[in-house]
Amino acid sequence: MARLKCKFCGKPAIERLKQYRLSLCENCFVSFYERQVERTLKRYKVVRKGERVLACVSGGKDSSAMLAALKKLSKNLDFSVEALHIDLGIKKDDYSKKSLEVAEKVCRMLDVELSIVDVSEYGVSIESFGRKKCAACGTVKRYVMNRFARENGFDCVSTGHSSDDIVAFFFRNWLSGNFDWSTKFLPRTEGFDKVVTRIRPLYFLSERENALYCVCSKIPFLSDSCPYSPDDEWKEIVYEIERRKPGFRRQFVTNLVKYLKENSEEKRGEFKYCKLCGEVTTSDVCAFCRLREKSGKRKKRDVP
Ligand code: AMP
Ligand code: FES
Ligand code: ZN
């Protein structure tokens, strides 16, 4: 088979991007990827001028790509970016140690200031949770990201969620009849009260594109996944549909955001303040504090 040539410059291509019907070389892919992120930021007003963005980096491909692209675009679009890594204290397979090392390396390379929060400071231990460690860990991460961002004066929390994550999340929620998530899953979700604005700059990009961006721009990332993460069947289904219908994922999220913007009102039901930590919740005690109680650790960071 003849070697594919880059559509833009004619050099040997590294990948055929079926969903765009494009073959690109390393350099042209990097520019193409950054243009895609820039377009998302501008078209959906994801970041505003002068905002301080807290990029949450796990050490994995998606958040490493997110941080690198944000850093690259921050000057022209006039916002600033710093990073947060949450040390989950997972000893199995040295997972947290390896994640932290990669997050530090990425931030050093990109010259981004990195803060590290150890979840034990908040009185929890992921390994003390029972069977569904990963689900509990999600609650802990969201809590720490929000509280750290607010207490340190950031305007928004940025995560590396990809189009694969969004579509799988949609399927899972839609099929379980949970429609309460809708406005929470846009490229930007405005904050309120003690809740900081959330942004998802990689909303339209796939995991594959994020990994390729890291490889082409020599950004390190950890390819191990969390030793406790269960197989995500919905993700497998999304990959399979994409394989059979290239472009499905991108089209799906494009139409999803269009639909949500036109049809969903910002519904914010009643909320309360957690009687243990003071954060926003819908019950008397927030999900994080319930986990913390189960975790049975001493509380070092309590309500101010
Ligand atoms: P996950 O919940 O593992 O799918 O991760 C979703 C997003 O949360 C990632 O793209 C990161 O932006 C962020 N994230 C996950 N784990 C960490 C961590 N240990 N420290 C900081 N941010 C994280
Ligand atoms: Fe936290 Fe799996 S236990 S990512
Ligand atoms: Zn609480």
XYZ file of N, CA and C in Angstrom, residues 67-173:
321
model
N -3.814 19.979 29.503
C -2.943 21.002 30.102
C -2.023 21.605 29.028
N -1.433 20.739 28.188
C -0.500 21.242 27.167
C -1.213 22.170 26.189
N -2.419 21.796 25.768
C -3.150 22.635 24.802
C -3.577 23.951 25.448
N -4.030 23.883 26.702
C -4.449 25.120 27.388
C -3.265 26.065 27.542
N -2.142 25.491 27.941
C -0.949 26.324 28.152
C -0.576 27.017 26.839
N -0.622 26.245 25.754
C -0.266 26.793 24.445
C -1.208 27.941 24.039
N -2.495 27.798 24.345
C -3.474 28.791 23.886
C -3.661 29.952 24.858
N -3.118 29.794 26.089
C -3.452 30.758 27.145
C -3.007 32.185 26.826
N -1.866 32.307 26.162
C -1.349 33.656 25.905
C -2.268 34.407 24.929
N -2.540 33.756 23.791
C -3.384 34.422 22.776
C -4.790 34.679 23.248
N -5.332 33.740 24.033
C -6.722 33.910 24.458
C -6.828 34.637 25.800
N -5.681 34.994 26.363
C -5.641 35.837 27.551
C -6.301 35.215 28.800
N -5.816 34.036 29.168
C -6.199 33.459 30.458
C -4.951 32.827 31.050
N -4.998 32.455 32.336
C -3.808 31.830 32.923
C -4.158 30.430 33.400
N -3.149 29.584 33.470
C -3.412 28.201 33.853
C -2.386 27.693 34.864
N -2.902 27.040 35.904
C -2.062 26.331 36.869
C -2.628 24.917 36.980
N -1.844 24.014 37.590
C -2.301 22.620 37.623
C -2.495 22.119 39.056
N -3.375 21.136 39.160
C -3.589 20.455 40.448
C -3.496 18.948 40.212
N -2.707 18.280 41.047
C -2.724 16.817 41.022
C -3.197 16.331 42.389
N -4.139 15.405 42.374
C -4.640 14.852 43.634
C -3.952 13.511 43.857
N -3.211 13.432 44.947
C -2.540 12.173 45.265
C -3.540 11.286 45.985
N -3.983 10.235 45.281
C -5.054 9.379 45.810
C -4.528 8.327 46.781
N -3.226 8.238 46.933
C -2.638 7.293 47.893
C -2.894 5.835 47.535
N -3.002 5.529 46.222
C -3.233 4.127 45.807
C -1.881 3.425 45.687
N -1.689 2.460 46.596
C -0.376 1.794 46.640
C -0.288 0.661 45.633
N -1.460 0.064 45.337
C -1.466 -1.081 44.421
C -0.806 -0.684 43.091
N 0.098 -1.530 42.620
C 0.853 -1.305 41.365
C 1.596 0.039 41.368
N 1.798 0.619 42.548
C 2.474 1.935 42.653
C 1.739 3.001 41.844
N 0.431 2.833 41.695
C -0.328 3.678 40.772
C -0.225 5.174 41.091
N -0.439 5.533 42.374
C -0.412 6.967 42.701
C 0.996 7.546 42.597
N 1.974 6.741 42.958
C 3.359 7.224 42.885
C 3.725 7.526 41.425
N 3.369 6.580 40.540
C 3.687 6.770 39.123
C 2.914 7.957 38.551
N 1.639 8.101 38.954
C 0.809 9.203 38.435
C 1.404 10.546 38.828
N 1.798 10.639 40.093
C 2.371 11.890 40.586
C 3.663 12.233 39.835
N 4.502 11.211 39.620
C 5.771 11.476 38.918
C 5.520 12.034 37.524
N 4.537 11.451 36.820
C 4.257 11.928 35.459
C 3.675 13.343 35.496
N 2.740 13.580 36.430
C 2.125 14.922 36.516
C 3.221 15.967 36.768
N 4.177 15.622 37.634
C 5.265 16.578 37.926
C 6.125 16.822 36.682
N 6.378 15.738 35.968
C 7.217 15.859 34.766
C 6.540 16.739 33.703
N 5.237 16.500 33.495
C 4.494 17.280 32.491
C 4.518 18.766 32.863
N 4.264 19.065 34.131
C 4.207 20.469 34.552
C 5.576 21.140 34.439
N 6.620 20.379 34.757
C 7.979 20.930 34.626
C 8.256 21.258 33.163
N 7.916 20.300 32.291
C 8.158 20.512 30.850
C 7.426 21.720 30.309
N 6.189 21.895 30.786
C 5.345 22.972 30.237
C 5.498 24.274 31.014
N 6.308 24.217 32.076
C 6.504 25.377 32.933
C 5.169 25.876 33.515
N 4.461 24.939 34.116
C 3.164 25.261 34.739
C 3.308 24.993 36.235
N 2.801 25.903 37.048
C 2.877 25.707 38.492
C 1.927 24.572 38.911
N 2.451 23.662 39.710
C 1.651 22.494 40.113
C 1.420 22.481 41.619
N 0.173 22.281 42.026
C -0.130 22.056 43.445
C -0.487 20.592 43.606
N -0.116 20.036 44.743
C -0.427 18.621 44.989
C -1.231 18.531 46.270
N -2.358 17.842 46.201
C -3.161 17.635 47.405
C -3.232 16.139 47.666
N -2.889 15.758 48.881
C -2.944 14.354 49.266
C -4.318 14.133 49.912
N -5.096 13.169 49.411
C -6.452 13.016 49.953
C -6.457 12.676 51.444
N -5.341 12.159 51.945
C -5.317 11.828 53.376
C -5.426 13.112 54.220
N -5.029 14.265 53.623
C -5.180 15.549 54.343
C -6.646 15.853 54.598
N -7.498 15.331 53.732
C -8.939 15.544 53.883
C -9.585 14.419 54.689
N -8.759 13.534 55.184
C -9.272 12.475 56.049
C -9.878 11.279 55.335
N -9.493 11.047 54.070
C -10.016 9.833 53.423
C -8.873 8.970 52.889
N -9.188 7.700 52.740
C -8.228 6.792 52.132
C -9.000 5.954 51.115
N -8.625 6.095 49.837
C -9.357 5.397 48.762
C -9.300 3.890 48.993
N -8.145 3.404 49.445
C -8.014 1.946 49.592
C -8.846 1.389 50.738
N -9.371 2.287 51.597
C -10.208 1.768 52.684
C -11.658 1.571 52.213
N -11.996 2.113 51.023
C -13.371 1.940 50.541
C -13.576 0.510 50.047
N -14.828 0.103 50.079
C -15.133 -1.289 49.724
C -15.009 -1.589 48.246
N -16.016 -2.260 47.713
C -15.921 -2.765 46.346
C -15.851 -1.652 45.286
N -16.702 -0.632 45.467
C -16.772 0.364 44.396
C -15.812 1.528 44.653
N -14.536 1.191 44.726
C -13.528 2.216 45.049
C -13.522 3.342 44.036
N -13.594 2.985 42.738
C -13.469 4.003 41.700
C -14.617 5.008 41.747
N -15.826 4.530 42.057
C -16.976 5.439 42.112
C -16.808 6.400 43.286
N -16.391 5.855 44.443
C -16.178 6.694 45.624
C -15.054 7.686 45.338
N -14.051 7.214 44.645
C -12.908 8.066 44.321
C -13.344 9.245 43.459
N -14.327 9.015 42.557
C -14.854 10.103 41.726
C -15.439 11.206 42.596
N -16.185 10.814 43.627
C -16.780 11.798 44.547
C -15.682 12.585 45.255
N -14.664 11.872 45.704
C -13.558 12.518 46.425
C -12.842 13.519 45.509
N -12.561 13.093 44.254
C -11.833 13.975 43.336
C -12.627 15.242 43.042
N -13.928 15.083 42.775
C -14.749 16.269 42.457
C -14.767 17.238 43.633
N -14.872 16.671 44.840
C -14.920 17.492 46.054
C -13.618 18.272 46.218
N -12.494 17.561 46.102
C -11.182 18.198 46.313
C -10.926 19.271 45.243
N -11.257 18.942 43.981
C -11.031 19.919 42.892
C -11.788 21.206 43.183
N -13.063 21.061 43.542
C -13.901 22.235 43.764
C -13.425 23.052 44.951
N -13.159 22.362 46.043
C -12.788 23.079 47.255
C -11.412 23.742 47.102
N -10.482 23.028 46.488
C -9.146 23.600 46.294
C -9.242 24.834 45.393
N -10.012 24.714 44.296
C -10.129 25.837 43.350
C -10.730 27.052 44.044
N -11.778 26.834 44.809
C -12.446 27.972 45.461
C -11.542 28.603 46.516
N -10.932 27.755 47.342
C -10.116 28.284 48.429
C -8.850 28.985 47.922
N -8.489 28.710 46.654
C -7.280 29.331 46.122
C -7.568 30.348 45.018
N -8.824 30.761 44.926
C -9.192 31.882 44.048
C -9.199 31.595 42.551
N -9.404 30.332 42.136
C -9.493 30.046 40.699
C -10.907 30.324 40.198
N -11.001 30.695 38.883
C -12.325 30.966 38.311
C -12.968 29.703 37.766
N -12.156 28.759 37.295
C -12.758 27.505 36.820
C -11.820 26.314 36.971
N -12.483 25.164 37.059
C -11.789 23.868 37.174
C -11.880 23.202 35.806
N -10.731 22.802 35.256
C -10.731 22.181 33.933
C -10.368 20.702 34.041
N -11.128 19.860 33.345
C -10.813 18.421 33.350
C -10.582 17.930 31.913
N -10.018 16.743 31.807
C -9.650 16.211 30.493
C -10.720 15.311 29.886
N -11.991 15.525 30.214
C -13.031 14.660 29.648
C -13.041 14.750 28.115
N -13.118 13.569 27.490
C -13.069 13.482 26.024
C -14.474 13.220 25.482
N -14.596 13.236 24.137
C -15.911 12.945 23.550
C -16.328 11.504 23.881
N -15.358 10.583 24.021
C -15.692 9.198 24.404
C -16.373 9.198 25.781
N -15.818 10.003 26.712
C -16.394 10.069 28.068
C -17.823 10.612 28.010
N -18.010 11.674 27.197
C -19.320 12.332 27.161
C -20.380 11.367 26.609
N -20.037 10.694 25.499
C -21.034 9.804 24.883
C -21.346 8.634 25.827
N -20.309 8.042 26.434
C -20.535 6.907 27.348
C -21.371 7.362 28.550
N -21.081 8.550 29.031
C -21.814 9.116 30.174
C -23.288 9.333 29.807
N -23.493 9.836 28.580
C -24.866 10.061 28.105
C -25.627 8.730 28.069
N -25.045 7.717 27.442
C -25.716 6.409 27.334
C -26.078 5.878 28.723
N -25.104 5.892 29.610
C -25.289 5.326 30.955
C -26.446 6.017 31.677
N -26.456 7.345 31.615
C -27.485 8.098 32.332
C -28.840 7.995 31.669
